[in-house]
Coordinates of N, CA and C and ligand atoms in Angstrom, one line a residue:
S1 N -21.1 4.3 -23.1 CA -22.1 5.4 -22.7 C -21.4 6.4 -21.7
A2 N -22.1 7.5 -21.4 CA -21.6 8.5 -20.6 C -21.4 8.0 -19.1
E3 N -22.1 6.9 -18.8 CA -22.0 6.4 -17.4 C -20.8 5.4 -17.3
D4 N -20.1 5.1 -18.3 CA -18.9 4.3 -18.2 C -17.7 5.0 -17.7
V5 N -17.1 4.6 -16.6 CA -15.9 5.2 -16.1 C -14.8 4.8 -17.0
L6 N -14.8 3.5 -17.3 CA -13.7 3.0 -18.1 C -14.2 2.2 -19.4
V7 N -13.6 2.5 -20.5 CA -13.9 1.7 -21.7 C -12.6 1.3 -22.3
V8 N -12.4 0.0 -22.4 CA -11.2 -0.6 -23.1 C -11.8 -1.2 -24.4
N9 N -11.2 -0.6 -25.5 CA -11.8 -1.0 -26.8 C -10.8 -1.7 -27.6
N10 N -10.9 -3.0 -27.7 CA -10.2 -3.9 -28.6 C -8.7 -3.7 -28.6
I11 N -8.1 -3.7 -27.4 CA -6.7 -3.4 -27.3 C -5.8 -4.7 -27.6
E12 N -4.7 -4.4 -28.3 CA -3.6 -5.4 -28.4 C -2.5 -4.8 -27.6
V13 N -1.8 -5.7 -26.8 CA -0.7 -5.2 -26.0 C 0.5 -6.1 -26.3
V14 N 1.6 -5.5 -26.5 CA 2.9 -6.2 -26.7 C 3.9 -5.8 -25.7
Y15 N 4.7 -6.7 -25.3 CA 5.9 -6.4 -24.4 C 7.1 -6.5 -25.3
H16 N 8.1 -5.6 -25.1 CA 9.3 -5.5 -25.8 C 9.1 -5.5 -27.3
D17 N 8.1 -4.9 -27.8 CA 7.8 -4.8 -29.2 C 7.4 -6.1 -29.9
V18 N 7.6 -7.3 -29.2 CA 7.4 -8.5 -30.0 C 6.4 -9.5 -29.4
I19 N 6.3 -9.5 -28.0 CA 5.5 -10.6 -27.4 C 4.1 -10.1 -27.3
L20 N 3.2 -10.7 -28.1 CA 1.8 -10.2 -28.1 C 1.0 -11.0 -27.0
V21 N 0.6 -10.2 -26.0 CA -0.1 -10.8 -24.8 C -1.6 -10.6 -24.8
L22 N -2.0 -9.4 -25.2 CA -3.5 -9.1 -25.3 C -3.8 -9.1 -26.8
K23 N -4.8 -9.9 -27.2 CA -5.1 -10.0 -28.7 C -6.4 -9.5 -29.0
G24 N -6.7 -8.3 -28.5 CA -8.0 -7.7 -28.8 C -8.9 -7.8 -27.6
V25 N -8.7 -7.0 -26.6 CA -9.5 -7.1 -25.4 C -10.4 -5.9 -25.3
S26 N -11.7 -6.1 -25.0 CA -12.7 -5.0 -24.8 C -13.4 -5.2 -23.5
L27 N -13.6 -4.2 -22.7 CA -14.5 -4.3 -21.6 C -14.9 -2.9 -21.1
R28 N -16.0 -2.9 -20.3 CA -16.5 -1.6 -19.8 C -16.7 -1.7 -18.3
V29 N -16.5 -0.6 -17.6 CA -16.8 -0.5 -16.2 C -17.7 0.7 -16.0
P30 N -19.0 0.4 -15.8 CA -19.9 1.5 -15.6 C -19.7 2.1 -14.2
Q31 N -20.1 3.4 -14.1 CA -20.0 4.2 -12.8 C -20.7 3.4 -11.7
G32 N -20.0 3.3 -10.5 CA -20.6 2.8 -9.3 C -20.7 1.2 -9.3
R33 N -20.1 0.6 -10.3 CA -20.3 -0.9 -10.3 C -19.0 -1.6 -9.9
I34 N -19.1 -2.9 -9.6 CA -17.9 -3.7 -9.5 C -17.9 -4.7 -10.7
V35 N -16.9 -4.6 -11.4 CA -16.7 -5.5 -12.6 C -15.5 -6.4 -12.3
T36 N -15.6 -7.7 -12.6 CA -14.5 -8.6 -12.3 C -14.0 -9.2 -13.6
L37 N -12.6 -9.3 -13.6 CA -12.0 -9.9 -14.8 C -11.3 -11.2 -14.3
L38 N -11.8 -12.4 -14.8 CA -11.4 -13.7 -14.3 C -10.6 -14.4 -15.4
G39 N -9.9 -15.4 -14.9 CA -9.1 -16.2 -15.8 C -8.0 -16.9 -15.1
T40 N -7.4 -17.9 -15.8 CA -6.3 -18.6 -15.1 C -5.0 -17.8 -15.2
N41 N -4.0 -18.4 -14.5 CA -2.7 -17.8 -14.6 C -2.2 -17.5 -16.0
G42 N -1.7 -16.3 -16.2 CA -1.1 -16.0 -17.5 C -2.1 -15.7 -18.6
A43 N -3.3 -15.6 -18.3 CA -4.4 -15.2 -19.3 C -4.2 -13.8 -19.8
G44 N -3.7 -13.0 -19.0 CA -3.5 -11.6 -19.4 C -4.2 -10.6 -18.5
K45 N -4.7 -11.0 -17.4 CA -5.5 -10.1 -16.5 C -4.7 -8.9 -16.0
T46 N -3.5 -9.3 -15.4 CA -2.7 -8.2 -14.8 C -2.2 -7.2 -15.9
T47 N -1.9 -7.8 -17.1 CA -1.5 -6.9 -18.2 C -2.7 -6.0 -18.6
T48 N -3.9 -6.4 -18.5 CA -5.0 -5.6 -18.8 C -5.1 -4.4 -17.8
L49 N -4.9 -4.8 -16.5 CA -4.9 -3.7 -15.5 C -3.8 -2.7 -15.7
K50 N -2.7 -3.2 -16.1 CA -1.5 -2.3 -16.3 C -1.7 -1.4 -17.6
A51 N -2.5 -1.9 -18.5 CA -2.8 -1.1 -19.7 C -3.7 0.1 -19.2
V52 N -4.5 -0.1 -18.2 CA -5.4 0.9 -17.7 C -4.6 1.9 -16.8
S53 N -3.7 1.4 -15.9 CA -3.0 2.2 -14.9 C -1.8 2.9 -15.5
G54 N -1.4 2.5 -16.7 CA -0.2 3.1 -17.3 C 1.1 2.4 -16.9
L55 N 1.0 1.4 -16.0 CA 2.2 0.7 -15.6 C 2.8 -0.2 -16.7
L56 N 2.1 -0.5 -17.7 CA 2.7 -1.2 -18.9 C 3.9 -0.5 -19.4
L57 N 3.8 0.8 -19.4 CA 4.9 1.6 -20.0 C 6.2 1.4 -19.3
T58 N 6.1 1.2 -17.9 CA 7.3 1.0 -17.1 C 7.9 -0.4 -17.3
E59 N 7.2 -1.3 -18.0 CA 7.7 -2.6 -18.2 C 8.0 -2.9 -19.7
D60 N 8.2 -1.8 -20.4 CA 8.4 -2.0 -21.9 C 7.3 -2.7 -22.6
G61 N 6.1 -2.4 -22.1 CA 4.9 -2.9 -22.8 C 4.2 -1.7 -23.4
A62 N 3.3 -2.0 -24.4 CA 2.6 -0.9 -25.0 C 1.3 -1.4 -25.6
V63 N 0.3 -0.5 -25.6 CA -0.9 -0.7 -26.4 C -0.7 -0.4 -27.8
R64 N -0.6 -1.4 -28.7 CA -0.3 -1.0 -30.1 C -1.5 -0.9 -31.0
K65 N -2.6 -1.3 -30.4 CA -3.9 -1.1 -31.2 C -5.0 -1.0 -30.2
G66 N -6.1 -0.2 -30.6 CA -7.2 -0.1 -29.8 C -7.0 1.1 -28.8
S67 N -8.0 1.3 -27.9 CA -7.9 2.5 -27.0 C -8.4 2.1 -25.6
V68 N -7.9 3.0 -24.7 CA -8.4 2.9 -23.3 C -8.9 4.3 -23.0
E69 N -10.2 4.4 -22.6 CA -10.8 5.7 -22.3 C -11.3 5.7 -20.8
L70 N -10.8 6.8 -20.1 CA -11.2 7.0 -18.8 C -12.1 8.3 -18.8
Q71 N -13.3 8.1 -18.4 CA -14.3 9.2 -18.4 C -14.2 9.9 -19.8
G72 N -14.2 9.1 -20.8 CA -14.3 9.7 -22.2 C -13.0 10.2 -22.7
R73 N -11.9 10.2 -22.0 CA -10.6 10.7 -22.5 C -9.6 9.5 -22.7
R74 N -8.9 9.5 -23.8 CA -8.0 8.4 -24.1 C -6.7 8.5 -23.2
I75 N -6.4 7.4 -22.7 CA -5.2 7.3 -21.7 C -4.2 6.3 -22.1
E76 N -4.3 5.6 -23.2 CA -3.5 4.4 -23.5 C -2.0 4.8 -23.6
S77 N -1.7 6.1 -23.8 CA -0.3 6.5 -23.9 C 0.1 7.4 -22.8
T78 N -0.8 7.6 -21.8 CA -0.6 8.5 -20.7 C 0.3 7.9 -19.6
P79 N 1.3 8.6 -19.1 CA 2.2 8.1 -18.0 C 1.4 7.8 -16.8
A80 N 1.9 6.8 -16.0 CA 1.2 6.3 -14.8 C 0.9 7.4 -13.8
E81 N 1.8 8.3 -13.6 CA 1.6 9.4 -12.6 C 0.4 10.2 -12.9
E82 N 0.3 10.5 -14.2 CA -0.8 11.3 -14.7 C -2.2 10.6 -14.5
I83 N -2.1 9.3 -14.8 CA -3.3 8.5 -14.6 C -3.8 8.4 -13.2
V84 N -2.8 8.3 -12.2 CA -3.1 8.3 -10.8 C -3.8 9.7 -10.5
R85 N -3.2 10.7 -11.0 CA -3.8 12.1 -10.7 C -5.2 12.2 -11.2
R86 N -5.5 11.4 -12.2 CA -6.9 11.4 -12.7 C -7.8 10.5 -11.9
G87 N -7.3 9.9 -10.9 CA -8.1 9.1 -10.0 C -8.1 7.6 -10.1
V88 N -7.2 7.1 -10.9 CA -7.2 5.6 -11.1 C -6.1 5.1 -10.1
V89 N -6.6 4.3 -9.1 CA -5.6 3.8 -8.1 C -5.6 2.3 -8.2
Q90 N -4.4 1.8 -8.4 CA -4.2 0.3 -8.5 C -3.6 -0.3 -7.2
V91 N -4.3 -1.2 -6.7 CA -3.8 -2.0 -5.5 C -3.1 -3.2 -6.2
L92 N -1.7 -3.2 -6.0 CA -1.0 -4.2 -6.8 C -1.0 -5.6 -6.1
E93 N -0.8 -6.6 -6.9 CA -0.7 -7.9 -6.4 C 0.6 -8.0 -5.6
G94 N 0.5 -8.6 -4.4 CA 1.7 -8.6 -3.5 C 1.8 -7.4 -2.6
R95 N 0.8 -6.5 -2.7 CA 0.5 -5.4 -1.8 C 1.5 -4.2 -1.7
R96 N 2.8 -4.4 -1.7 CA 3.8 -3.3 -1.7 C 3.5 -2.2 -0.6
I97 N 3.5 -2.7 0.6 CA 3.4 -1.7 1.7 C 4.8 -1.4 2.2
F98 N 4.9 -0.3 3.0 CA 6.2 0.0 3.6 C 6.3 -0.6 4.9
K99 N 7.2 -1.6 5.0 CA 7.2 -2.5 6.2 C 7.8 -1.7 7.4
H100 N 8.6 -0.7 7.1 CA 9.3 0.0 8.2 C 8.5 1.3 8.7
L101 N 7.4 1.5 8.1 CA 6.5 2.5 8.6 C 5.4 1.9 9.3
T102 N 4.7 2.7 10.2 CA 3.6 2.2 10.9 C 2.4 2.1 10.0
V103 N 1.4 1.4 10.4 CA 0.2 1.2 9.6 C -0.4 2.6 9.2
E104 N -0.5 3.5 10.2 CA -1.1 4.8 9.9 C -0.2 5.6 9.0
E105 N 1.1 5.5 9.2 CA 2.0 6.2 8.3 C 1.9 5.7 6.8
N106 N 1.6 4.4 6.7 CA 1.4 3.8 5.4 C 0.1 4.5 4.8
L107 N -0.9 4.7 5.6 CA -2.1 5.3 5.1 C -1.9 6.8 4.6
R108 N -1.0 7.5 5.4 CA -0.8 8.9 5.1 C 0.1 9.1 3.9
V109 N 0.9 8.0 3.6 CA 2.0 8.2 2.6 C 1.5 8.6 1.3
G110 N 0.4 8.1 0.8 CA -0.1 8.4 -0.5 C -0.5 9.9 -0.7
L111 N -0.7 10.5 0.5 CA -1.3 11.9 0.4 C -0.3 13.0 0.3
F112 N 1.0 12.7 0.4 CA 2.0 13.8 0.3 C 1.7 14.6 -0.9
A113 N 1.4 14.0 -2.0 CA 1.3 14.7 -3.3 C 0.0 15.6 -3.2
R114 N -0.9 15.3 -2.4 CA -2.2 16.0 -2.4 C -2.3 17.3 -1.5
R115 N -1.2 17.5 -0.7 CA -1.2 18.6 0.2 C -2.5 18.8 1.0
S116 N -3.1 17.7 1.5 CA -4.4 17.8 2.2 C -4.2 18.5 3.5
R117 N -5.3 19.1 4.0 CA -5.2 19.8 5.3 C -5.4 18.7 6.4
G118 N -4.9 19.0 7.6 CA -5.0 18.0 8.7 C -6.3 17.4 8.9
A119 N -7.3 18.3 9.0 CA -8.7 17.8 9.3 C -9.2 16.8 8.3
V120 N -8.9 17.1 7.0 CA -9.3 16.2 5.9 C -8.6 14.9 6.0
V121 N -7.3 14.9 6.4 CA -6.6 13.7 6.5 C -7.2 12.8 7.6
R122 N -7.5 13.5 8.8 CA -8.2 12.8 9.9 C -9.5 12.1 9.5
E123 N -10.2 12.9 8.7 CA -11.5 12.4 8.3 C -11.3 11.1 7.4
D124 N -10.4 11.2 6.5 CA -10.1 10.1 5.6 C -9.6 8.9 6.3
L125 N -8.7 9.1 7.3 CA -8.2 8.0 8.2 C -9.4 7.4 8.9
D126 N -10.3 8.2 9.4 CA -11.4 7.6 10.1 C -12.3 6.8 9.2
R127 N -12.4 7.2 8.0 CA -13.2 6.5 7.0 C -12.6 5.1 6.7
V128 N -11.3 5.1 6.6 CA -10.6 3.8 6.4 C -10.8 2.9 7.6
Y129 N -10.6 3.5 8.8 CA -10.8 2.7 10.0 C -12.2 2.2 10.2
H130 N -13.2 3.0 9.7 CA -14.6 2.5 9.7 C -14.8 1.2 8.9
Y131 N -14.1 1.1 7.8 CA -14.2 -0.1 7.0 C -13.3 -1.2 7.5
F132 N -12.1 -0.8 8.0 CA -11.1 -1.8 8.5 C -10.8 -1.5 10.0
P133 N -11.7 -1.9 10.9 CA -11.4 -1.6 12.4 C -10.1 -2.2 12.8
R134 N -9.7 -3.3 12.2 CA -8.5 -4.0 12.5 C -7.3 -3.0 12.3
L135 N -7.3 -2.2 11.3 CA -6.2 -1.3 11.0 C -6.2 -0.2 12.1
S136 N -7.3 0.1 12.6 CA -7.3 1.1 13.7 C -6.6 0.6 14.9
E137 N -6.8 -0.7 15.2 CA -6.2 -1.3 16.3 C -4.6 -1.4 16.1
L138 N -4.3 -1.5 14.9 CA -2.8 -1.7 14.5 C -2.1 -0.4 14.2
R139 N -2.8 0.8 14.3 CA -2.3 2.0 13.6 C -0.9 2.4 14.0
G140 N -0.5 2.1 15.3 CA 0.8 2.5 15.7 C 1.9 1.4 15.5
R141 N 1.5 0.3 15.0 CA 2.5 -0.8 14.8 C 3.2 -0.7 13.4
L142 N 4.4 -1.3 13.4 CA 5.1 -1.4 12.1 C 4.3 -2.3 11.2
A143 N 4.1 -1.8 9.9 CA 3.3 -2.6 9.0 C 3.9 -4.0 8.7
G144 N 5.3 -4.0 8.8 CA 6.0 -5.3 8.5 C 5.5 -6.4 9.4
Y145 N 5.0 -6.1 10.6 CA 4.5 -7.1 11.5 C 3.1 -7.5 11.3
A146 N 2.4 -6.9 10.4 CA 1.0 -7.2 10.1 C 1.0 -8.5 9.4
S147 N -0.1 -9.3 9.5 CA -0.3 -10.5 8.8 C -0.6 -10.2 7.3
G148 N -0.6 -11.3 6.5 CA -0.9 -11.1 5.1 C -2.2 -10.4 4.9
G149 N -3.2 -10.9 5.6 CA -4.6 -10.3 5.4 C -4.6 -8.9 5.9
E150 N -3.9 -8.5 7.0 CA -3.9 -7.2 7.4 C -3.2 -6.3 6.4
Q151 N -2.1 -6.8 5.8 CA -1.4 -6.0 4.8 C -2.3 -5.8 3.6
Q152 N -3.1 -6.8 3.2 CA -4.0 -6.6 2.1 C -5.0 -5.5 2.5
M153 N -5.5 -5.5 3.7 CA -6.4 -4.5 4.1 C -5.8 -3.1 4.1
L154 N -4.5 -3.1 4.5 CA -3.8 -1.8 4.5 C -3.6 -1.3 3.0
A155 N -3.3 -2.2 2.1 CA -3.1 -1.8 0.7 C -4.4 -1.2 0.2
I156 N -5.6 -1.8 0.5 CA -6.9 -1.3 0.0 C -7.2 0.0 0.7
G157 N -6.9 0.1 2.0 CA -7.2 1.3 2.8 C -6.4 2.5 2.3
R158 N -5.1 2.2 1.9 CA -4.3 3.3 1.4 C -4.9 3.8 0.1
A159 N -5.4 2.9 -0.7 CA -6.0 3.3 -2.0 C -7.3 4.2 -1.7
L160 N -8.0 3.8 -0.7 CA -9.2 4.5 -0.3 C -9.0 5.9 0.1
M161 N -7.8 6.1 0.7 CA -7.4 7.5 1.1 C -7.4 8.5 0.0
L162 N -7.2 7.9 -1.2 CA -7.1 8.8 -2.4 C -8.4 9.1 -3.1
H163 N -9.5 8.6 -2.6 CA -10.8 8.8 -3.2 C -10.8 8.4 -4.7
P164 N -10.5 7.2 -5.0 CA -10.4 6.8 -6.4 C -11.7 7.0 -7.2
T165 N -11.5 7.5 -8.4 CA -12.6 7.4 -9.4 C -12.8 6.0 -9.9
L166 N -11.6 5.3 -10.0 CA -11.7 3.9 -10.4 C -10.6 3.2 -9.6
L167 N -11.1 2.2 -8.9 CA -10.2 1.4 -8.0 C -9.9 0.1 -8.7
L168 N -8.6 -0.2 -8.9 CA -8.2 -1.5 -9.6 C -7.6 -2.4 -8.6
L169 N -8.2 -3.5 -8.4 CA -7.8 -4.5 -7.4 C -7.2 -5.7 -8.1
D170 N -5.9 -6.1 -7.8 CA -5.3 -7.2 -8.4 C -5.2 -8.4 -7.4
E171 N -6.0 -9.3 -7.6 CA -6.0 -10.5 -6.8 C -6.0 -10.3 -5.3
P172 N -6.9 -9.6 -4.7 CA -6.9 -9.3 -3.2 C -7.0 -10.6 -2.4
S173 N -7.4 -11.7 -3.0 CA -7.5 -13.0 -2.2 C -6.2 -13.8 -2.2
L174 N -5.2 -13.3 -3.0 CA -4.0 -14.1 -3.1 C -3.3 -14.5 -1.8
G175 N -3.2 -15.8 -1.5 CA -2.5 -16.3 -0.4 C -3.2 -16.1 0.9
L176 N -4.5 -15.8 0.9 CA -5.2 -15.6 2.2 C -6.1 -16.8 2.5
A177 N -6.3 -17.0 3.8 CA -7.2 -18.1 4.2 C -8.7 -17.7 3.8
P178 N -9.5 -18.8 3.5 CA -10.8 -18.6 3.0 C -11.7 -17.6 3.8
L179 N -11.6 -17.6 5.2 CA -12.4 -16.8 6.0 C -12.0 -15.3 5.8
L180 N -10.7 -15.1 5.7 CA -10.2 -13.7 5.5 C -10.5 -13.2 4.1
V181 N -10.5 -14.1 3.1 CA -10.9 -13.7 1.8 C -12.4 -13.3 1.8
Q182 N -13.2 -14.0 2.5 CA -14.6 -13.6 2.6 C -14.8 -12.2 3.3
E183 N -14.0 -12.0 4.3 CA -14.0 -10.7 5.1 C -13.6 -9.6 4.1
I184 N -12.5 -9.8 3.4 CA -12.0 -8.7 2.5 C -13.0 -8.4 1.4
F185 N -13.6 -9.5 0.8 CA -14.6 -9.2 -0.3 C -15.8 -8.5 0.3
G186 N -16.2 -8.9 1.5 CA -17.3 -8.2 2.2 C -17.1 -6.7 2.3
I187 N -15.9 -6.4 2.7 CA -15.5 -5.0 2.8 C -15.5 -4.3 1.5
V188 N -14.9 -4.9 0.5 CA -14.9 -4.3 -0.9 C -16.3 -4.0 -1.3
E189 N -17.2 -4.9 -1.0 CA -18.6 -4.7 -1.4 C -19.2 -3.5 -0.7
R190 N -18.9 -3.4 0.6 CA -19.4 -2.3 1.4 C -18.9 -1.0 0.9
I191 N -17.6 -0.9 0.6 CA -17.0 0.3 0.1 C -17.7 0.7 -1.2
N192 N -18.0 -0.2 -2.1 CA -18.7 0.0 -3.3 C -20.1 0.6 -3.0
R193 N -20.8 0.0 -2.1 CA -22.2 0.3 -1.8 C -22.2 1.7 -1.1
E194 N -21.4 1.9 -0.1 CA -21.5 3.1 0.8 C -20.7 4.3 0.1
E195 N -19.6 4.1 -0.6 CA -18.9 5.2 -1.2 C -19.2 5.4 -2.6
G196 N -19.9 4.4 -3.2 CA -20.1 4.4 -4.7 C -18.9 4.2 -5.5
T197 N -17.8 3.7 -4.9 CA -16.6 3.5 -5.6 C -16.7 2.5 -6.8
T198 N -16.2 2.9 -7.9 CA -16.2 2.0 -9.1 C -15.0 1.1 -9.1
I199 N -15.2 -0.2 -9.3 CA -14.1 -1.1 -9.0 C -13.9 -2.1 -10.2
L200 N -12.7 -2.3 -10.6 CA -12.3 -3.4 -11.5 C -11.5 -4.3 -10.7
L201 N -12.0 -5.6 -10.6 CA -11.4 -6.6 -9.7 C -10.9 -7.7 -10.5
V202 N -9.6 -7.9 -10.5 CA -9.0 -9.1 -11.1 C -8.8 -10.2 -10.1
E203 N -9.3 -11.4 -10.5 CA -9.3 -12.5 -9.6 C -9.1 -13.9 -10.2
Q204 N -8.5 -14.8 -9.5 CA -8.5 -16.2 -9.9 C -9.6 -16.9 -9.1
N205 N -9.9 -16.4 -8.0 CA -11.0 -16.9 -7.1 C -12.4 -16.5 -7.7
A206 N -12.8 -17.3 -8.7 CA -14.0 -17.0 -9.4 C -15.3 -17.0 -8.5
R207 N -15.3 -17.9 -7.6 CA -16.4 -18.1 -6.7 C -16.7 -16.8 -5.9
M208 N -15.6 -16.3 -5.3 CA -15.8 -15.1 -4.5 C -16.0 -13.9 -5.3
A209 N -15.3 -13.8 -6.5 CA -15.4 -12.6 -7.3 C -16.8 -12.5 -7.9
L210 N -17.4 -13.6 -8.3 CA -18.8 -13.6 -8.9 C -19.9 -13.4 -7.8
R211 N -19.5 -13.5 -6.6 CA -20.5 -13.2 -5.5 C -20.4 -11.7 -5.2
T212 N -19.3 -11.1 -5.5 CA -19.1 -9.7 -5.1 C -19.4 -8.7 -6.3
A213 N -19.0 -9.1 -7.5 CA -19.1 -8.2 -8.6 C -20.5 -8.3 -9.2
H214 N -20.8 -7.2 -9.9 CA -22.1 -7.1 -10.6 C -22.0 -7.8 -12.0
Y215 N -20.8 -7.7 -12.6 CA -20.7 -8.2 -14.0 C -19.3 -8.8 -14.1
G216 N -19.1 -9.7 -15.0 CA -17.8 -10.4 -15.1 C -17.4 -10.6 -16.5
Y217 N -16.1 -10.6 -16.7 CA -15.5 -11.0 -18.0 C -14.5 -12.2 -17.7
I218 N -14.5 -13.2 -18.6 CA -13.6 -14.3 -18.5 C -12.6 -14.2 -19.6
M219 N -11.3 -14.3 -19.2 CA -10.2 -14.2 -20.1 C -9.5 -15.5 -20.3
E220 N -9.1 -15.8 -21.5 CA -8.2 -16.9 -21.8 C -7.2 -16.5 -22.8
N221 N -6.0 -16.8 -22.6 CA -5.0 -16.6 -23.6 C -5.1 -15.2 -24.3
G222 N -5.2 -14.2 -23.6 CA -5.2 -12.9 -24.2 C -6.5 -12.4 -24.8
R223 N -7.5 -13.1 -24.6 CA -8.8 -12.7 -25.2 C -10.0 -12.9 -24.2
I224 N -11.0 -12.1 -24.3 CA -12.2 -12.3 -23.5 C -13.0 -13.3 -24.2
V225 N -13.3 -14.4 -23.5 CA -14.1 -15.5 -24.1 C -15.5 -15.6 -23.7
L226 N -15.9 -14.9 -22.6 CA -17.2 -14.9 -22.1 C -17.5 -13.7 -21.2
E227 N -18.7 -13.1 -21.2 CA -19.0 -12.0 -20.3 C -20.5 -12.0 -20.0
G228 N -20.8 -11.5 -18.8 CA -22.2 -11.4 -18.5 C -22.4 -11.0 -17.0
E229 N -23.7 -10.8 -16.7 CA -24.0 -10.5 -15.3 C -23.5 -11.6 -14.4
S230 N -23.0 -11.3 -13.2 CA -22.4 -12.3 -12.3 C -23.4 -13.5 -12.1
A231 N -24.6 -13.1 -11.8 CA -25.6 -14.2 -11.5 C -25.8 -15.1 -12.7
W232 N -25.7 -14.6 -13.9 CA -25.8 -15.5 -15.1 C -24.5 -16.3 -15.2
L233 N -23.4 -15.7 -15.0 CA -22.1 -16.4 -15.2 C -22.0 -17.6 -14.1
R234 N -22.5 -17.3 -13.0 CA -22.5 -18.4 -11.9 C -23.3 -19.6 -12.3
E235 N -24.3 -19.4 -13.2 CA -25.1 -20.5 -13.6 C -24.7 -21.1 -14.9
N236 N -23.7 -20.5 -15.6 CA -23.3 -21.0 -16.9 C -22.5 -22.3 -16.7
P237 N -22.9 -23.3 -17.5 CA -22.3 -24.7 -17.3 C -20.7 -24.7 -17.5
D238 N -20.2 -23.9 -18.5 CA -18.8 -23.9 -18.7 C -18.1 -23.2 -17.5
V239 N -18.7 -22.1 -17.0 CA -18.1 -21.4 -15.9 C -18.1 -22.3 -14.7
K240 N -19.2 -23.0 -14.5 CA -19.2 -24.0 -13.4 C -18.2 -25.0 -13.5
E241 N -18.0 -25.6 -14.6 CA -17.1 -26.7 -14.8 C -15.6 -26.2 -14.7
F242 N -15.3 -25.1 -15.4 CA -13.9 -24.8 -15.5 C -13.4 -23.8 -14.4
Y243 N -14.3 -23.0 -13.9 CA -13.9 -22.0 -12.9 C -14.5 -22.1 -11.5
L244 N -15.6 -22.8 -11.4 CA -16.2 -22.9 -10.1 C -16.0 -24.3 -9.5
G245 N -15.5 -25.2 -10.3 CA -15.2 -26.6 -9.9 C -16.4 -27.4 -9.5
L246 N -17.6 -27.1 -10.1 CA -18.8 -27.9 -9.9 C -19.2 -28.4 -11.3
T247 N -19.7 -29.6 -11.3 CA -20.3 -30.1 -12.6 C -21.7 -30.5 -12.4
Ligands
ATP301 P1 -1.3 -13.9 -13.2 O1 -2.5 -14.4 -12.5 O2 -0.2 -14.8 -13.2 O3 -0.9 -12.5 -12.9 P2 -2.4 -12.9 -15.6 O4 -3.7 -13.4 -16.2 O5 -2.5 -11.6 -14.8 O6 -1.8 -14.0 -14.7 P3 -0.4 -11.5 -17.0 O7 0.5 -11.3 -15.8 O8 -1.1 -10.4 -17.6 O9 -1.4 -12.7 -16.8 O10 0.6 -12.2 -18.1 C1 0.1 -12.5 -19.4 C2 1.3 -13.0 -20.2 O11 2.2 -12.0 -20.5 C3 2.1 -14.1 -19.6 O12 2.4 -15.1 -20.6 C4 3.4 -13.5 -19.1 O13 4.5 -14.3 -19.2 C5 3.5 -12.3 -20.1 N1 4.2 -11.1 -19.5 C6 3.7 -10.5 -18.4 N2 4.5 -9.5 -18.1 C7 5.5 -9.5 -19.0 C8 6.7 -8.6 -19.3 N3 7.0 -7.6 -18.5 N4 7.5 -9.0 -20.3 C9 7.2 -10.0 -21.1 N5 6.1 -10.8 -20.9 C10 5.3 -10.6 -19.9

């Protein structure tokens, strides 16, 4: 529908022309929603994100069937830089911050391409510090000295500076203590609520993801095997047994 920011329609993805990793994946992300993509290691979640952000192409991967539509326009063969320009910002697994720049320099770094005016940059920085007060305290420190959780906050904050049309989050909980995971998911939820940011969230932590997202897809071995409202998925017996660890 017109309110879908992203529509992935039955895509097959191959790496190096031969390795079939996605075997017909379809999903939708409506405007203003948080949608989560769940599944175990190697299910194809990151590959799905890369098919959306264009990063597949840089790894000798390709969408060989199906389509990816961003606001109604096909992007499955569009280069990553162009997709970023159209407002898709991916926060990568493992964060990729610049360790030798300060926290605030890391936040400014993404803006070089945008030629923003000083006042606008200040406003955007303040917006990030509003969601992540911890980053404000650390603004003059080298990012390399920040903890894992702070670096994750920085990676999300940097994405926020770009006012994404679609924010792609790849395992924000990875390697973080439970309390910090809760804090970060709480902030993601607030960003969605207060900014209206549309989010596609890839996670292995199904419990937290289904508390945060409105809708979820579960992926196994390159296919979507189950989808539904988060509240419904949380009560589904198979999801409980295999993903939430409750029987
Ligand atoms: P993870 O949580 O480990 O990131 P995932 O669900 O995101 O898992 P993907 O990273 O998408 O899974 O990987 C899906 C499959 O594709 C795996 O079997 C992986 O080995 C393979 N794969 C991923 N990247 C490449 C690549 N560049 N070349 C070849 N095969 C790849």
